[in-house]
Structure formats: structure tokens, C-alpha cells
C-alpha positions as protocol buffer text, in pm:
chain_id: "A"
residue {
  index: 1
  type: MET
  ca { x: 1203 y: -581 z: 1577 }
}
residue {
  index: 2
  type: ALA
  ca { x: 1474 y: -327 z: 1513 }
}
residue {
  index: 3
  type: GLU
  ca { x: 1374 y: -13 z: 1323 }
}
residue {
  index: 4
  type: LYS
  ca { x: 1643 y: -79 z: 1063 }
}
residue {
  index: 5
  type: LYS
  ca { x: 1521 y: -431 z: 999 }
}
residue {
  index: 6
  type: THR
  ca { x: 1165 y: -304 z: 956 }
}
residue {
  index: 7
  type: ALA
  ca { x: 1291 y: -34 z: 717 }
}
residue {
  index: 8
  type: ILE
  ca { x: 1473 y: -304 z: 519 }
}
residue {
  index: 9
  type: PHE
  ca { x: 1157 y: -517 z: 499 }
}
residue {
  index: 10
  type: GLU
  ca { x: 936 y: -224 z: 396 }
}
residue {
  index: 11
  type: SER
  ca { x: 1185 y: -103 z: 134 }
}
residue {
  index: 12
  type: THR
  ca { x: 1223 y: -455 z: -2 }
}
residue {
  index: 13
  type: LEU
  ca { x: 845 y: -488 z: -34 }
}
residue {
  index: 14
  type: GLN
  ca { x: 818 y: -165 z: -233 }
}
residue {
  index: 15
  type: LEU
  ca { x: 1109 y: -250 z: -461 }
}
residue {
  index: 16
  type: ILE
  ca { x: 993 y: -605 z: -525 }
}
residue {
  index: 17
  type: LYS
  ca { x: 649 y: -472 z: -614 }
}
residue {
  index: 18
  type: GLU
  ca { x: 809 y: -243 z: -868 }
}
residue {
  index: 19
  type: TYR
  ca { x: 1100 y: -454 z: -999 }
}
residue {
  index: 20
  type: GLY
  ca { x: 1039 y: -814 z: -890 }
}
residue {
  index: 21
  type: PHE
  ca { x: 1273 y: -1043 z: -697 }
}
residue {
  index: 22
  type: HIS
  ca { x: 1547 y: -1056 z: -959 }
}
residue {
  index: 23
  type: GLY
  ca { x: 1533 y: -684 z: -1040 }
}
residue {
  index: 24
  type: THR
  ca { x: 1588 y: -581 z: -679 }
}
residue {
  index: 25
  type: PRO
  ca { x: 1954 y: -592 z: -576 }
}
residue {
  index: 26
  type: ILE
  ca { x: 2067 y: -567 z: -214 }
}
residue {
  index: 27
  type: SER
  ca { x: 2240 y: -234 z: -291 }
}
residue {
  index: 28
  type: GLN
  ca { x: 1909 y: -81 z: -403 }
}
residue {
  index: 29
  type: ILE
  ca { x: 1732 y: -215 z: -93 }
}
residue {
  index: 30
  type: ALA
  ca { x: 2001 y: -58 z: 127 }
}
residue {
  index: 31
  type: GLN
  ca { x: 1971 y: 275 z: -51 }
}
residue {
  index: 32
  type: GLU
  ca { x: 1591 y: 275 z: -27 }
}
residue {
  index: 33
  type: ALA
  ca { x: 1600 y: 175 z: 342 }
}
residue {
  index: 34
  type: GLY
  ca { x: 1860 y: 439 z: 422 }
}
residue {
  index: 35
  type: VAL
  ca { x: 2111 y: 187 z: 555 }
}
residue {
  index: 36
  type: ALA
  ca { x: 2452 y: 64 z: 449 }
}
residue {
  index: 37
  type: THR
  ca { x: 2470 y: -256 z: 246 }
}
residue {
  index: 38
  type: GLY
  ca { x: 2669 y: -407 z: 535 }
}
residue {
  index: 39
  type: THR
  ca { x: 2374 y: -342 z: 766 }
}
residue {
  index: 40
  type: ILE
  ca { x: 2158 y: -569 z: 554 }
}
residue {
  index: 41
  type: TYR
  ca { x: 2423 y: -841 z: 578 }
}
residue {
  index: 42
  type: HIS
  ca { x: 2429 y: -788 z: 954 }
}
residue {
  index: 43
  type: TYR
  ca { x: 2064 y: -899 z: 967 }
}
residue {
  index: 44
  type: PHE
  ca { x: 2062 y: -1146 z: 675 }
}
residue {
  index: 45
  type: THR
  ca { x: 2333 y: -1372 z: 537 }
}
residue {
  index: 46
  type: SER
  ca { x: 2194 y: -1350 z: 182 }
}
residue {
  index: 47
  type: LYS
  ca { x: 1919 y: -1206 z: -32 }
}
residue {
  index: 48
  type: GLU
  ca { x: 1747 y: -1546 z: -12 }
}
residue {
  index: 49
  type: GLU
  ca { x: 1741 y: -1529 z: 368 }
}
residue {
  index: 50
  type: LEU
  ca { x: 1605 y: -1172 z: 350 }
}
residue {
  index: 51
  type: ILE
  ca { x: 1321 y: -1281 z: 121 }
}
residue {
  index: 52
  type: ILE
  ca { x: 1235 y: -1585 z: 333 }
}
residue {
  index: 53
  type: GLU
  ca { x: 1230 y: -1375 z: 651 }
}
residue {
  index: 54
  type: LEU
  ca { x: 1029 y: -1110 z: 468 }
}
residue {
  index: 55
  type: PHE
  ca { x: 769 y: -1378 z: 399 }
}
residue {
  index: 56
  type: GLY
  ca { x: 741 y: -1441 z: 773 }
}
residue {
  index: 57
  type: TYR
  ca { x: 715 y: -1069 z: 839 }
}
residue {
  index: 58
  type: CYS
  ca { x: 435 y: -1037 z: 581 }
}
residue {
  index: 59
  type: ARG
  ca { x: 251 y: -1337 z: 721 }
}
residue {
  index: 60
  type: THR
  ca { x: 260 y: -1184 z: 1068 }
}
residue {
  index: 61
  type: GLN
  ca { x: 139 y: -845 z: 945 }
}
residue {
  index: 62
  type: ILE
  ca { x: -145 y: -999 z: 745 }
}
residue {
  index: 63
  type: THR
  ca { x: -250 y: -1234 z: 1026 }
}
residue {
  index: 64
  type: GLN
  ca { x: -270 y: -946 z: 1273 }
}
residue {
  index: 65
  type: ALA
  ca { x: -480 y: -744 z: 1028 }
}
residue {
  index: 66
  type: ILE
  ca { x: -731 y: -1013 z: 933 }
}
residue {
  index: 67
  type: PHE
  ca { x: -783 y: -1193 z: 1264 }
}
residue {
  index: 68
  type: LYS
  ca { x: -917 y: -911 z: 1477 }
}
residue {
  index: 69
  type: PRO
  ca { x: -950 y: -989 z: 1850 }
}
residue {
  index: 70
  type: GLU
  ca { x: -1291 y: -823 z: 1870 }
}
residue {
  index: 71
  type: GLU
  ca { x: -1426 y: -1066 z: 1607 }
}
residue {
  index: 72
  type: VAL
  ca { x: -1320 y: -1389 z: 1781 }
}
residue {
  index: 73
  type: SER
  ca { x: -1660 y: -1440 z: 1943 }
}
residue {
  index: 74
  type: LEU
  ca { x: -1860 y: -1395 z: 1621 }
}
residue {
  index: 75
  type: PRO
  ca { x: -2049 y: -1702 z: 1497 }
}
residue {
  index: 76
  type: TYR
  ca { x: -1839 y: -1894 z: 1242 }
}
residue {
  index: 77
  type: PRO
  ca { x: -2028 y: -1780 z: 928 }
}
residue {
  index: 78
  type: GLU
  ca { x: -2002 y: -1413 z: 1030 }
}
residue {
  index: 79
  type: ARG
  ca { x: -1635 y: -1452 z: 1118 }
}
residue {
  index: 80
  type: PHE
  ca { x: -1571 y: -1614 z: 778 }
}
residue {
  index: 81
  type: VAL
  ca { x: -1718 y: -1304 z: 611 }
}
residue {
  index: 82
  type: SER
  ca { x: -1521 y: -1066 z: 835 }
}
residue {
  index: 83
  type: ILE
  ca { x: -1189 y: -1241 z: 784 }
}
residue {
  index: 84
  type: TRP
  ca { x: -1237 y: -1247 z: 406 }
}
residue {
  index: 85
  type: ILE
  ca { x: -1331 y: -876 z: 397 }
}
residue {
  index: 86
  type: ASN
  ca { x: -1044 y: -788 z: 634 }
}
residue {
  index: 87
  type: PHE
  ca { x: -806 y: -973 z: 404 }
}
residue {
  index: 88
  type: VAL
  ca { x: -925 y: -801 z: 85 }
}
residue {
  index: 89
  type: THR
  ca { x: -921 y: -463 z: 258 }
}
residue {
  index: 90
  type: TYR
  ca { x: -567 y: -522 z: 385 }
}
residue {
  index: 91
  type: TYR
  ca { x: -440 y: -613 z: 38 }
}
residue {
  index: 92
  type: ILE
  ca { x: -612 y: -308 z: -112 }
}
residue {
  index: 93
  type: ARG
  ca { x: -439 y: -86 z: 145 }
}
residue {
  index: 94
  type: HIS
  ca { x: -108 y: -271 z: 107 }
}
residue {
  index: 95
  type: PRO
  ca { x: -71 y: -374 z: -259 }
}
residue {
  index: 96
  type: GLU
  ca { x: 300 y: -436 z: -201 }
}
residue {
  index: 97
  type: MET
  ca { x: 205 y: -723 z: 32 }
}
residue {
  index: 98
  type: LEU
  ca { x: -23 y: -878 z: -228 }
}
residue {
  index: 99
  type: SER
  ca { x: 245 y: -843 z: -495 }
}
residue {
  index: 100
  type: PHE
  ca { x: 509 y: -998 z: -270 }
}
residue {
  index: 101
  type: MET
  ca { x: 291 y: -1288 z: -157 }
}
residue {
  index: 102
  type: GLU
  ca { x: 194 y: -1372 z: -514 }
}
residue {
  index: 103
  type: GLN
  ca { x: 555 y: -1357 z: -635 }
}
residue {
  index: 104
  type: PHE
  ca { x: 673 y: -1560 z: -338 }
}
residue {
  index: 105
  type: SER
  ca { x: 414 y: -1833 z: -398 }
}
residue {
  index: 106
  type: SER
  ca { x: 539 y: -1873 z: -755 }
}
residue {
  index: 107
  type: SER
  ca { x: 909 y: -1864 z: -671 }
}
residue {
  index: 108
  type: PRO
  ca { x: 1165 y: -2125 z: -572 }
}
residue {
  index: 109
  type: TYR
  ca { x: 1177 y: -1957 z: -227 }
}
residue {
  index: 110
  type: VAL
  ca { x: 846 y: -2119 z: -138 }
}
residue {
  index: 111
  type: LYS
  ca { x: 1018 y: -2458 z: -114 }
}
residue {
  index: 112
  type: ALA
  ca { x: 1229 y: -2326 z: 174 }
}
residue {
  index: 113
  type: VAL
  ca { x: 914 y: -2250 z: 372 }
}
residue {
  index: 114
  type: PHE
  ca { x: 671 y: -2524 z: 272 }
}
residue {
  index: 115
  type: CYS
  ca { x: 720 y: -2892 z: 205 }
}
residue {
  index: 116
  type: GLU
  ca { x: 492 y: -3072 z: -40 }
}
residue {
  index: 117
  type: ASN
  ca { x: 217 y: -3173 z: 200 }
}
residue {
  index: 118
  type: ARG
  ca { x: 186 y: -2842 z: 386 }
}
residue {
  index: 119
  type: ILE
  ca { x: -74 y: -2586 z: 297 }
}
residue {
  index: 120
  type: PHE
  ca { x: 53 y: -2266 z: 144 }
}
residue {
  index: 121
  type: PHE
  ca { x: 22 y: -1928 z: 306 }
}
residue {
  index: 122
  type: GLN
  ca { x: -100 y: -1913 z: 661 }
}
residue {
  index: 123
  type: ASP
  ca { x: -149 y: -2182 z: 916 }
}
residue {
  index: 124
  type: GLU
  ca { x: -400 y: -1951 z: 1083 }
}
residue {
  index: 125
  type: VAL
  ca { x: -615 y: -1929 z: 771 }
}
residue {
  index: 126
  type: SER
  ca { x: -588 y: -2303 z: 714 }
}
residue {
  index: 127
  type: ASN
  ca { x: -671 y: -2371 z: 1077 }
}
residue {
  index: 128
  type: PHE
  ca { x: -971 y: -2141 z: 1059 }
}
residue {
  index: 129
  type: LEU
  ca { x: -1100 y: -2310 z: 743 }
}
residue {
  index: 130
  type: SER
  ca { x: -1032 y: -2658 z: 888 }
}
residue {
  index: 131
  type: LYS
  ca { x: -1232 y: -2561 z: 1195 }
}
residue {
  index: 132
  type: GLY
  ca { x: -1520 y: -2475 z: 962 }
}
residue {
  index: 133
  type: VAL
  ca { x: -1505 y: -2825 z: 819 }
}
residue {
  index: 134
  type: THR
  ca { x: -1479 y: -3004 z: 1155 }
}
residue {
  index: 135
  type: SER
  ca { x: -1754 y: -2787 z: 1303 }
}
residue {
  index: 136
  type: GLY
  ca { x: -1992 y: -2873 z: 1019 }
}
residue {
  index: 137
  type: TYR
  ca { x: -2008 y: -2531 z: 855 }
}
residue {
  index: 138
  type: ILE
  ca { x: -1798 y: -2603 z: 546 }
}
residue {
  index: 139
  type: LYS
  ca { x: -1820 y: -2897 z: 306 }
}
residue {
  index: 140
  type: SER
  ca { x: -1579 y: -3178 z: 382 }
}
residue {
  index: 141
  type: LEU
  ca { x: -1330 y: -3107 z: 105 }
}
residue {
  index: 142
  type: ASP
  ca { x: -951 y: -3117 z: 103 }
}
residue {
  index: 143
  type: ILE
  ca { x: -827 y: -2805 z: 284 }
}
residue {
  index: 144
  type: ASN
  ca { x: -614 y: -2719 z: -21 }
}
residue {
  index: 145
  type: ILE
  ca { x: -931 y: -2685 z: -231 }
}
residue {
  index: 146
  type: ILE
  ca { x: -1104 y: -2471 z: 30 }
}
residue {
  index: 147
  type: SER
  ca { x: -802 y: -2247 z: 85 }
}
residue {
  index: 148
  type: ALA
  ca { x: -755 y: -2206 z: -292 }
}
residue {
  index: 149
  type: VAL
  ca { x: -1112 y: -2077 z: -319 }
}
residue {
  index: 150
  type: PHE
  ca { x: -1068 y: -1851 z: -16 }
}
residue {
  index: 151
  type: LEU
  ca { x: -722 y: -1711 z: -95 }
}
residue {
  index: 152
  type: GLY
  ca { x: -774 y: -1697 z: -471 }
}
residue {
  index: 153
  type: THR
  ca { x: -1085 y: -1485 z: -442 }
}
residue {
  index: 154
  type: VAL
  ca { x: -917 y: -1256 z: -188 }
}
residue {
  index: 155
  type: ALA
  ca { x: -631 y: -1190 z: -430 }
}
residue {
  index: 156
  type: ALA
  ca { x: -852 y: -1155 z: -739 }
}
residue {
  index: 157
  type: THR
  ca { x: -1089 y: -913 z: -566 }
}
residue {
  index: 158
  type: ALA
  ca { x: -806 y: -698 z: -430 }
}
residue {
  index: 159
  type: LYS
  ca { x: -631 y: -689 z: -770 }
}
residue {
  index: 160
  type: LYS
  ca { x: -948 y: -581 z: -951 }
}
residue {
  index: 161
  type: HIS
  ca { x: -981 y: -295 z: -703 }
}
residue {
  index: 162
  type: ILE
  ca { x: -610 y: -198 z: -701 }
}
residue {
  index: 163
  type: ASN
  ca { x: -591 y: -200 z: -1081 }
}
residue {
  index: 164
  type: GLY
  ca { x: -898 y: 23 z: -1110 }
}
residue {
  index: 165
  type: HIS
  ca { x: -1117 y: -236 z: -1284 }
}
residue {
  index: 166
  type: PHE
  ca { x: -1386 y: -210 z: -1015 }
}
residue {
  index: 167
  type: THR
  ca { x: -1411 y: -21 z: -688 }
}
residue {
  index: 168
  type: PHE
  ca { x: -1518 y: -270 z: -423 }
}
residue {
  index: 169
  type: LYS
  ca { x: -1712 y: -98 z: -150 }
}
residue {
  index: 170
  type: GLU
  ca { x: -1797 y: -292 z: 167 }
}
residue {
  index: 171
  type: ASP
  ca { x: -2140 y: -390 z: 32 }
}
residue {
  index: 172
  type: ASP
  ca { x: -1977 y: -524 z: -286 }
}
residue {
  index: 173
  type: MET
  ca { x: -1733 y: -726 z: -77 }
}
residue {
  index: 174
  type: LYS
  ca { x: -2022 y: -869 z: 126 }
}
residue {
  index: 175
  type: LYS
  ca { x: -2195 y: -975 z: -196 }
}
residue {
  index: 176
  type: THR
  ca { x: -1874 y: -1134 z: -324 }
}
residue {
  index: 177
  type: VAL
  ca { x: -1797 y: -1327 z: -5 }
}
residue {
  index: 178
  type: ALA
  ca { x: -2161 y: -1441 z: 9 }
}
residue {
  index: 179
  type: ILE
  ca { x: -2110 y: -1617 z: -324 }
}
residue {
  index: 180
  type: ILE
  ca { x: -1799 y: -1788 z: -186 }
}
residue {
  index: 181
  type: TRP
  ca { x: -1972 y: -1884 z: 139 }
}
residue {
  index: 182
  type: ASP
  ca { x: -2273 y: -2023 z: -50 }
}
residue {
  index: 183
  type: GLY
  ca { x: -2038 y: -2237 z: -257 }
}
residue {
  index: 184
  type: ILE
  ca { x: -1854 y: -2402 z: 31 }
}
residue {
  index: 185
  type: LYS
  ca { x: -2104 y: -2406 z: 317 }
}
residue {
  index: 186
  type: ILE
  ca { x: -2299 y: -2714 z: 412 }
}
residue {
  index: 187
  type: TYR
  ca { x: -2665 y: -2659 z: 334 }
}
């Protein structure tokens, strides 16, 4: 990806975190990214296209951070814990990603990415959770219910930490994800 396009994405993330979708004009993104407004329109035909592509960029960044190659061979329950902790840790380190993903999921832009019967957020997360169901580790529930529990607790935990309500150390995260695992695992 071109350096300028990455700079545009990163600047957009920071500005949206601070001002929201509607409070972030293209001119401000260009200024923050250190590019001309025309450069943004070279890469994106509209602000809507920029935000939709930014969602894909975020999804890729998050997926790479939470699905670590060295953890692929872990037994499913251990990998579940690792992925959840990796996710929370990533959001704590990148609060602009959490802010963007939450705003995106509540915006009209989400309809451009997901139709009614698709699962929101990441196919990789959904696939991982579905594998837990088909492999007999997770209760046979609708994947939307399981992913809501998984993703909702990731976001809530990260926000508590980011906002200074509680400092989640690794041991605290392990205790938290254990509660989630105990709630969805097959006994």
C-alpha cells in the first residue's frame, strides 16, 4: 500500500476518534496526513469510499494482530483465550481502531459492507468461532450470539482499560476470558 494512502488511513482514524465521522472533513484529513486534498480524491472517489476502505484496512490490521502464526497449533480452548487477549490488547494499544470499528458498526456505512444475513466484523473471527461449534468445543448457538459475546466483551474490556476505569493486566484478562469461555463451552 502506498505510504500516502496509509498516512490518509491513519490520519482519518485519529480524526474520527476525536471528531466522529461527520465532524471529520476531507480537508482536515488531508491536512493531518500531510497531503493535498486532491491526493485523497486520487485514491478515493468520496468520503464514503474512504471510510469503507478504511474499514477493510482496519480489519486487516486487527486480523494480523490477533491471529498470530505461532498460536495456530495451540489446542482450541487455549487459542480462544489467546485470540481474545490479543484482541483486547490490540484495542488497548490502538484505541482509534476500537473507536472507528464501533462507530462504523453503528453507521449507515455498514450496509455497504454487510448484507442482512452476514455476520458483522471479521470473517476470520466468525470462522474461528464456527470451528469451535463444529468441533464440539462451543455450544451449538447461532454464530451471531457467540460473536456478540466474544466481540462485545473484547470492546467492553478494552474501553474500561482505555478510559482508566480498571487496568487490565494479563492475569485479569485471563480471568475475564475464562468467564466467557465457561459460558459458551460445552461441558
